[in-house]
Amino acid sequence: MKLPAFASLLAGDTNADRVVPPTGVSARLTLLVSGAMAFLAVFALALSLASGRLATRWGDELANGATLRISAPADQVAAQTQAALRVLDTTPGVGAARALSQDEQRALLEPWFGPDLPVEDLPIPQLIEIIESDGSFDPAGLRLRLAAEVPGAVLDDHARWRRPLVQAASRLKLLGLVSIGLITLATAAMITLAANAALSANAQVIAVLRLVGATDRYIARAFVRRFTLRALTGAAVGTALAMIAVALLPDAGETAGFLTGLSFVGPHWIWPLMVPLLAAIVAFVATRTAALRMLGGLS
Amino acid sequence: MIELENVAYSYGYGGGALLSELSLKLSPGSFHFLTGPSGAGKTTFLKLCYGALRPTSGEVQIFGKDLRGMDRDDIAMARRRIGVVHQDCQFLDHLSVAENIALPLAVSGQEHLADGNLDELMAWVGLTERANALPAELSGGERQRAALARAVIMSPDVVLADEPTGNVDWEMSQRLLTLLVELNRMGKTIMIATHDLSLIRAAKAQVQARVLRISNKRLQLAGADL
Ligand SMILES: Nc1ncnc2c1ncn2[C@@H]1O[C@H](COP(=O)(O)OP(=O)(O)OP(=O)(O)O)[C@@H](O)[C@H]1O
Ligand SMILES: [Mg+2]
């Protein structure tokens, strides 16, 4: 019911618009509020998307976050590796454990020593990759067992410290979304106030329109159309400014920290474009509700 | 057209009834005058007739529908068939005189009908020159002429006019009366509230008009002595 009304509203009939005199202050207020709110919403959106990306990336790293290193005399490495794999096999919380092949180890070292490193001939520790299955992985307990059974094993769970960060990033994403919700509500409230002010200021106009047979819908439309277009305009400007500001954030490359990762990435640039549309819908619903309620009260 | 059955009305709470035991039937093509001392309730009576006020008790029927069963949309639709001239001629002050007169067409989505009618009507009430003026720039009499033009532009079934000639000279009041008489001859129902006895006399020479009088809260049919 509301969508066709919304479409026809934007399509035309400026005539209904004319019957309401220009509403100075509340009009400028709507423009300003929706512009400022759109600006804030775009930043909240950027924050939310960036923390979402961060949470996903860090979360992936968490999953294979532990490594076992076997340093032993060359003739014992194979035996200790087998022993370590047996231990890991019966360790709760370990989804999979796999000794890296020599090619994989060479690939890991390649950035430092070049492609031709004779890995076979060097006393390089054997690496075992541990993939956690769930949260029950207990590094301290594993270390105790390894100390007894595989003297050359060193457990490195370097990525574990990131767990609270992943939680923080997820929380940040949520807060960003909550902020967008609050911004939407605040915009609706402000536009409702402005619309109510405009309606009260035009009681005389409403009386004349009633006298000549205008329906509530006709009268409301004049106000609604005006406020919706204002909110759309204001939000478009606010969004454009915020997008420019986000785009101009210095880019320190893909691996840079959180602050510079705030920019939108690829298809995420679509999301901020929804902000003006959201503002227009909010203004439409808020003004229409305010107008019909007020007109229902006056009789 | 419009029927009142034992209607009473009082403004606000507590105060006694301003009008009571009103019964009237405005039949199609009838021509009524409404007189009575200032403050007797003529304007209030007209407002009851076009649904701007709801009676405290009794029954009002507009075009055969009980007012109690009509919502605001129904009343808006009825208003399009009732041309009202307000005593204080309310206009939209930011629109030109011509736009104000065409307003009933605009709100009912019939702007296209304005083309020929509007010019003719503006000429008839002598406002052609003032078409682009703002209402605030009009004299009292010009405002009344504009209000009458606005009331009749939709060619309504009923015209309710509250002191339509209060501020105009004799000649202009005769022209406005002629316009109303002409509408009556086309079958429209007319009711005019006025203090102006000479206007009533002039009308009686042209049409079959009944004169109603409000006194002591009641509606009476005035004698033929006028
Ligand atoms: N909105 C209102 N609230 C309370 N009292 C009102 C209201 N409108 C009118 N009255 C009172 O009702 C009485 C009748 O008013 P009304 O306007 O109907 O008189 P009238 O016959 O049209 O007078 P006039 O010839 O001066 O136009 C007056 O005493 C007036 O003060
Ligand atoms: Mg009066």
XYZ file of C-alpha atoms and ligand atoms in Angstrom:
557
model
C 0.000 0.000 0.000
C 2.754 2.391 0.907
C 5.177 1.621 -1.886
C 2.978 2.759 -4.797
C 2.125 5.877 -2.800
C 5.837 6.479 -2.375
C 6.512 6.025 -6.074
C 3.701 8.297 -7.236
C 4.880 10.831 -4.728
C 8.280 11.110 -6.309
C 6.860 10.886 -9.804
C 5.154 14.242 -9.826
C 2.034 16.200 -9.005
C 3.856 19.295 -7.876
C 0.450 20.936 -7.764
C -0.399 19.419 -4.426
C 2.908 20.805 -3.271
C 1.963 24.359 -4.167
C -1.080 24.517 -1.926
C 1.143 24.503 1.144
C 3.172 27.681 1.554
C 6.949 27.339 1.714
C 7.818 26.142 5.208
C 11.010 28.037 5.936
C 12.591 26.903 9.176
C 11.351 23.329 9.334
C 12.423 22.834 5.723
C 15.981 23.946 6.335
C 16.019 21.909 9.525
C 15.033 18.774 7.651
C 17.705 19.394 5.045
C 20.376 19.909 7.687
C 19.349 17.004 9.892
C 19.146 14.491 7.080
C 22.466 15.694 5.670
C 24.256 15.394 9.003
C 22.622 12.087 9.833
C 23.504 10.628 6.441
C 27.126 11.685 6.985
C 27.176 9.889 10.335
C 25.386 6.866 8.935
C 27.971 6.440 6.184
C 30.767 6.438 8.749
C 28.925 3.995 10.969
C 28.460 1.827 7.893
C 32.150 2.040 6.991
C 33.084 1.144 10.564
C 30.701 -1.767 10.583
C 31.858 -3.178 7.249
C 35.535 -2.743 8.134
C 35.194 -4.472 11.490
C 33.221 -7.198 9.785
C 36.079 -7.784 7.338
C 38.591 -7.724 10.162
C 36.617 -10.217 12.238
C 36.397 -12.583 9.279
C 40.088 -12.332 8.399
C 41.300 -12.758 11.974
C 38.784 -15.492 12.558
C 40.216 -17.458 9.615
C 43.714 -17.091 11.022
C 42.509 -18.293 14.410
C 41.263 -21.565 12.997
C 44.749 -22.694 12.011
C 46.440 -20.673 14.637
C 48.778 -23.228 16.267
C 51.976 -24.857 15.030
C 54.135 -27.584 16.492
C 57.863 -27.379 15.882
C 60.026 -30.504 16.218
C 63.684 -29.717 16.784
C 65.669 -32.879 17.160
C 68.837 -34.478 15.876
C 68.337 -35.405 12.231
C 67.926 -39.118 12.847
C 65.209 -38.619 15.462
C 63.045 -36.090 13.619
C 60.917 -38.644 11.810
C 60.264 -40.672 14.942
C 59.435 -37.664 17.069
C 57.131 -36.347 14.331
C 55.235 -39.633 14.360
C 55.053 -39.524 18.148
C 53.804 -35.929 18.125
C 51.144 -36.785 15.540
C 49.977 -39.673 17.728
C 49.730 -37.351 20.705
C 47.819 -34.773 18.692
C 45.520 -37.472 17.384
C 44.236 -38.045 20.906
C 44.220 -34.414 22.014
C 40.750 -32.961 22.472
C 40.050 -29.817 20.420
C 42.425 -30.715 17.605
C 40.543 -31.150 14.376
C 43.463 -32.126 12.218
C 47.205 -32.225 12.449
C 49.515 -32.527 9.494
C 53.274 -32.490 9.064
C 54.295 -30.013 6.404
C 56.091 -31.522 3.438
C 59.553 -30.364 2.498
C 58.149 -28.409 -0.438
C 55.796 -26.535 1.860
C 58.594 -25.774 4.279
C 60.733 -24.550 1.423
C 57.905 -22.305 0.266
C 57.688 -20.815 3.755
C 61.386 -20.036 3.806
C 61.604 -18.870 0.228
C 60.953 -15.187 0.973
C 64.103 -15.135 3.089
C 66.489 -17.622 1.474
C 65.418 -17.837 -2.135
C 63.998 -20.808 -4.052
C 67.079 -22.988 -4.102
C 67.478 -23.662 -0.422
C 68.488 -27.305 0.169
C 66.013 -27.896 2.962
C 66.843 -31.612 3.097
C 70.394 -30.958 4.166
C 69.738 -28.382 6.822
C 68.781 -29.005 10.459
C 65.505 -27.194 10.026
C 62.787 -28.121 12.499
C 59.827 -30.097 11.152
C 56.561 -28.095 11.311
C 53.207 -29.631 12.166
C 50.139 -27.571 11.386
C 47.318 -27.851 13.907
C 43.757 -27.038 12.881
C 41.482 -26.533 15.839
C 38.101 -28.134 15.720
C 36.335 -26.205 18.484
C 37.050 -24.027 21.483
C 38.172 -26.885 23.730
C 41.806 -26.872 22.542
C 43.992 -26.600 25.650
C 47.577 -25.535 24.817
C 48.869 -25.875 28.410
C 47.700 -29.474 28.748
C 49.145 -30.348 25.333
C 52.524 -28.869 26.312
C 52.647 -31.109 29.386
C 51.947 -34.249 27.390
C 54.452 -33.298 24.688
C 57.164 -32.570 27.293
C 56.784 -36.163 28.491
C 56.486 -37.935 25.146
C 58.151 -35.725 22.496
C 61.081 -33.864 24.111
C 61.931 -31.935 20.911
C 58.432 -30.467 20.374
C 57.643 -26.803 20.891
C 54.037 -25.657 20.674
C 53.551 -22.220 19.214
C 49.987 -20.904 19.480
C 50.909 -17.427 18.258
C 47.462 -16.535 16.942
C 45.649 -17.208 20.197
C 46.074 -13.670 21.484
C 43.889 -12.545 18.625
C 40.772 -14.223 19.962
C 39.651 -11.236 22.095
C 40.412 -8.994 19.134
C 38.142 -11.006 16.911
C 35.433 -10.697 19.533
C 36.060 -6.959 19.764
C 35.843 -6.620 15.988
C 32.559 -8.528 15.885
C 31.243 -6.355 18.681
C 32.367 -3.246 16.815
C 30.495 -4.396 13.742
C 27.377 -4.842 15.849
C 27.808 -1.406 17.417
C 28.108 0.109 13.946
C 24.817 -1.479 12.932
C 23.155 -0.367 16.175
C 24.422 3.169 15.482
C 22.817 3.117 12.060
C 19.572 2.027 13.697
C 19.780 4.835 16.235
C 20.622 7.386 13.550
C 17.557 6.223 11.628
C 15.339 6.574 14.681
C 16.750 9.999 15.543
C 16.177 11.149 11.963
C 12.603 9.912 12.082
C 12.046 11.739 15.374
C 13.508 15.016 14.115
C 11.552 14.902 10.874
C 8.370 14.110 12.796
C 8.963 17.191 14.945
C 9.642 19.357 11.908
C 6.568 18.008 10.138
C 4.394 18.619 13.188
C 5.697 22.182 13.395
C 4.923 22.730 9.716
C 1.436 21.271 10.110
C 0.632 23.432 13.142
C 1.902 26.530 11.386
C -0.470 25.780 8.532
C -3.705 25.170 10.412
C -5.367 27.956 8.415
C -4.243 26.443 5.107
C -5.596 23.072 6.197
C -8.950 24.662 7.116
C -9.262 26.262 3.664
C -8.320 23.032 1.893
C -10.919 21.160 3.936
C -13.535 23.760 3.060
C -13.050 23.184 -0.661
C -13.198 19.407 -0.325
C -9.582 18.260 0.037
C -9.153 14.796 1.529
C -6.666 14.089 4.310
C -4.534 12.210 1.817
C -4.341 15.182 -0.519
C -3.378 17.537 2.290
C -0.876 15.083 3.746
C 0.706 14.508 0.355
C 1.662 18.147 -0.011
C 3.604 17.978 3.251
C 4.945 14.466 2.764
C 6.273 15.134 -0.702
C 8.063 18.221 0.437
C 9.710 16.590 3.451
C 10.639 13.458 1.542
C 12.357 15.401 -1.209
C 14.168 17.537 1.353
C 15.387 14.493 3.270
C 16.484 12.861 0.020
C 18.413 15.958 -1.034
C 20.002 16.517 2.355
C 20.963 12.882 2.732
C 22.375 12.743 -0.797
C 24.663 15.678 -0.040
C 25.666 14.251 3.363
C 26.334 10.826 1.841
C 28.384 12.271 -1.002
C 30.539 14.251 1.414
C 31.034 11.257 3.695
C 31.923 8.982 0.768
C 34.464 11.495 -0.464
C 35.903 11.708 3.039
C 36.133 7.914 3.266
C 37.656 7.633 -0.197
C 40.263 10.227 0.693
C 41.463 8.293 3.743
C 45.147 7.567 3.125
C 45.504 4.054 1.719
C 48.304 2.067 3.310
C 47.708 -1.105 1.364
C 45.830 -4.315 1.953
C 47.755 -5.403 5.041
C 47.575 -2.066 6.819
C 45.991 -1.666 10.211
C 42.404 -1.132 11.141
C 42.276 2.654 10.834
C 43.287 2.771 7.200
C 41.111 -0.230 6.447
C 38.020 1.884 7.094
C 37.462 2.559 3.407
C 34.776 0.718 1.468
C 36.022 -2.230 -0.547
C 34.726 -3.203 -3.981
C 30.983 -3.863 -4.027
C 30.683 -2.413 -0.531
C 30.588 1.010 -2.189
C 26.956 0.191 -3.033
C 25.915 0.253 0.617
C 26.382 3.966 1.360
C 24.301 4.737 -1.745
C 21.368 3.192 0.123
C 21.609 5.855 2.815
C 19.752 8.646 0.926
C 17.083 6.158 -0.068
C 16.704 5.090 3.541
C 16.479 8.753 4.589
C 13.746 9.387 2.021
C 11.774 6.349 3.186
C 12.171 7.401 6.821
C 10.995 10.942 6.007
C 8.092 9.610 3.985
C 6.860 7.317 6.730
C 7.495 9.849 9.535
C 5.771 12.762 7.775
C 2.903 10.703 6.523
C 2.257 9.262 9.964
C 2.526 12.691 11.599
C 0.279 14.337 8.993
C -2.436 11.699 9.002
C -2.440 11.576 12.782
C -2.693 15.350 13.089
C -5.367 15.600 10.395
C -7.273 12.839 12.141
C -7.164 14.887 15.352
C -8.449 18.072 13.737
C -11.982 17.824 12.542
C -30.127 17.591 -0.577
C -29.509 18.549 3.040
C -31.828 17.633 5.865
C -31.763 18.562 9.547
C -34.003 16.703 11.963
C -34.522 18.111 15.448
C -30.927 19.293 15.619
C -29.429 21.017 18.679
C -25.992 22.520 18.952
C -23.911 24.053 21.722
C -20.295 25.149 21.649
C -18.075 23.489 24.222
C -19.177 21.922 27.462
C -21.449 23.355 30.110
C -22.908 26.247 28.117
C -26.546 26.028 27.140
C -27.633 25.178 23.632
C -27.059 27.876 21.033
C -29.511 26.277 18.651
C -32.176 23.693 19.319
C -35.086 21.891 17.697
C -33.906 22.769 14.219
C -35.629 20.930 11.430
C -35.185 21.841 7.831
C -35.218 20.168 4.458
C -33.293 21.813 1.648
C -34.893 20.287 -1.413
C -33.230 20.404 -4.838
C -33.639 23.731 -6.583
C -34.865 25.565 -3.509
C -33.741 29.081 -2.620
C -33.494 30.073 1.048
C -32.484 33.136 2.933
C -31.360 32.891 6.546
C -31.676 35.963 8.756
C -31.509 36.752 12.397
C -29.713 39.066 14.777
C -25.955 39.041 14.961
C -24.786 36.198 17.169
C -28.020 34.266 16.720
C -26.176 31.378 15.125
C -26.510 31.799 11.352
C -22.900 30.887 10.687
C -23.167 27.983 13.110
C -26.273 26.777 11.291
C -24.528 26.818 7.923
C -21.579 24.906 9.384
C -23.988 22.229 10.561
C -25.306 22.038 7.008
C -21.916 21.298 5.416
C -20.578 19.022 8.118
C -18.015 21.404 9.593
C -19.783 20.976 12.928
C -21.489 17.871 14.181
C -24.775 18.396 16.010
C -24.921 17.897 19.766
C -28.125 15.975 19.193
C -30.473 15.304 16.332
C -29.744 14.104 12.842
C -28.116 15.728 9.831
C -28.318 14.140 6.412
C -26.123 15.362 3.572
C -27.067 14.069 0.129
C -29.091 11.342 1.771
C -26.279 10.149 4.063
C -26.381 10.390 7.811
C -23.547 12.649 8.954
C -22.816 10.319 11.869
C -21.909 7.575 9.430
C -19.613 9.784 7.344
C -15.838 9.814 7.847
C -13.618 12.708 6.832
C -13.202 11.380 3.307
C -16.964 11.194 2.872
C -17.291 14.752 4.110
C -14.545 15.889 1.738
C -16.437 14.296 -1.147
C -19.668 16.003 -0.044
C -17.857 19.356 0.128
C -17.059 19.076 -3.547
C -20.799 19.262 -4.195
C -21.358 22.104 -1.750
C -19.974 25.541 -2.546
C -19.370 27.494 0.643
C -18.790 31.235 0.933
C -17.290 31.866 4.345
C -18.211 35.033 6.190
C -14.526 35.867 6.603
C -13.552 34.561 3.161
C -10.545 32.376 3.891
C -7.933 32.057 1.158
C -4.492 30.580 0.738
C -2.485 33.759 1.070
C 0.512 32.562 -0.912
C -1.496 31.736 -4.034
C -2.882 34.219 -6.558
C -6.558 35.100 -6.687
C -7.032 32.975 -9.813
C -5.334 29.983 -8.181
C -7.491 30.401 -5.094
C -10.646 30.465 -7.156
C -9.528 27.333 -9.006
C -8.541 25.585 -5.757
C -11.625 23.316 -5.547
C -10.747 21.995 -9.014
C -7.132 21.450 -7.976
C -7.914 19.478 -4.838
C -10.324 17.233 -6.715
C -7.818 16.640 -9.509
C -9.793 18.483 -12.205
C -7.480 21.375 -13.012
C -8.084 20.780 -16.698
C -11.665 22.006 -16.280
C -10.376 25.397 -15.181
C -9.381 26.658 -18.654
C -12.486 28.355 -20.027
C -14.627 28.403 -16.899
C -12.146 30.276 -14.789
C -11.784 33.260 -17.140
C -15.526 33.495 -17.625
C -16.171 33.319 -13.910
C -13.447 35.851 -13.111
C -14.999 38.246 -15.620
C -18.436 37.637 -14.157
C -17.361 38.695 -10.676
C -15.240 41.507 -12.124
C -11.853 40.203 -11.019
C -10.165 39.664 -14.383
C -7.786 42.517 -13.707
C -6.908 41.163 -10.287
C -6.329 37.569 -11.322
C -2.649 37.573 -10.423
C -2.937 39.615 -7.255
C -2.527 37.981 -3.862
C -5.644 37.709 -1.654
C -4.121 40.093 0.848
C -4.033 42.775 -1.834
C -7.807 42.641 -2.425
C -10.433 44.941 -0.969
C -13.130 43.480 1.261
C -15.645 43.420 -1.577
C -13.168 41.884 -3.988
C -12.466 39.140 -1.464
C -16.164 38.373 -1.226
C -16.479 38.184 -4.985
C -13.486 35.879 -5.135
C -14.986 33.711 -2.379
C -18.247 33.429 -4.280
C -16.411 32.567 -7.488
C -14.505 29.836 -5.640
C -17.743 28.500 -4.169
C -19.423 28.078 -7.559
C -16.522 27.028 -9.806
C -17.238 23.323 -9.336
C -20.835 23.957 -10.334
C -21.933 22.485 -6.995
C -25.391 21.123 -6.255
C -25.711 23.344 -3.200
C -24.345 26.815 -2.508
C -24.215 27.996 1.104
C -23.243 31.662 1.295
C -22.587 33.479 4.554
C -23.018 37.234 4.096
C -21.815 37.131 0.504
C -22.693 40.772 -0.068
C -21.611 42.276 3.223
C -18.907 44.477 1.793
C -19.969 45.243 -1.748
C -21.934 48.135 -3.208
C -25.529 47.786 -4.293
C -24.708 47.259 -7.927
C -22.202 44.517 -7.218
C -24.512 42.846 -4.727
C -27.151 42.726 -7.473
C -24.638 41.086 -9.798
C -23.679 38.503 -7.242
C -27.340 37.857 -6.562
C -28.002 37.448 -10.271
C -25.215 34.857 -10.394
C -26.831 32.922 -7.551
C -30.288 33.242 -9.071
C -28.948 31.962 -12.355
C -27.401 28.968 -10.609
C -30.765 28.374 -8.908
C -32.500 28.389 -12.297
C -30.027 25.700 -13.360
C -31.456 23.620 -10.525
C -28.905 24.340 -7.817
C -29.963 24.652 -4.212
C -29.075 27.998 -2.662
C -28.989 29.240 0.919
C -27.826 32.744 1.787
C -27.322 34.057 5.305
C -27.696 37.816 5.306
C -28.808 40.869 7.238
C -29.516 42.696 4.028
C -33.291 42.948 3.645
C -33.075 44.815 0.366
C -31.129 41.899 -1.062
C -33.909 39.553 0.022
C -36.513 41.780 -1.574
C -34.558 41.983 -4.801
C -34.245 38.211 -4.875
C -37.929 37.636 -4.238
C -38.667 39.605 -7.370
C -36.664 37.061 -9.364
C -37.160 33.671 -7.721
C -39.337 31.762 -5.382
C -37.356 32.307 -2.163
C -38.178 31.275 1.344
C -36.931 33.318 4.273
C -35.871 31.589 7.484
C -35.205 33.417 10.674
C -33.259 32.312 13.717
C -34.587 33.732 16.949
C -34.661 32.293 20.442
C -32.491 29.388 19.314
C -35.229 28.246 16.940
C -35.623 28.334 13.223
C -38.777 30.023 11.989
C -40.266 30.638 8.610
C -40.522 34.427 8.300
C -43.809 35.832 7.076
C -44.449 37.308 3.688
C -44.095 40.793 5.151
C -40.608 41.234 3.774
N -15.930 28.359 17.774
C -16.764 28.906 18.686
N -16.610 28.598 19.998
C -17.449 29.101 20.915
N -18.447 29.956 20.639
C -18.653 30.301 19.349
C -17.814 29.794 18.316
N -18.241 30.313 17.130
C -19.284 31.108 17.436
N -19.557 31.108 18.743
C -20.639 31.827 19.427
O -21.874 31.330 18.932
C -22.779 32.383 18.731
C -23.302 32.341 17.300
O -22.239 32.597 16.422
P -22.503 32.698 14.869
O -21.211 33.015 14.228
O -23.181 31.476 14.429
O -23.491 33.930 14.756
P -24.081 34.671 13.470
O -25.537 34.560 13.529
O -23.409 34.140 12.261
O -23.616 36.160 13.725
P -23.220 37.296 12.668
O -24.475 37.785 12.058
O -22.568 38.335 13.493
O -22.307 36.658 11.689
C -22.033 33.670 19.064
O -22.438 34.074 20.355
C -20.594 33.282 19.066
O -19.901 34.014 20.038
Mg -22.111 34.800 10.961
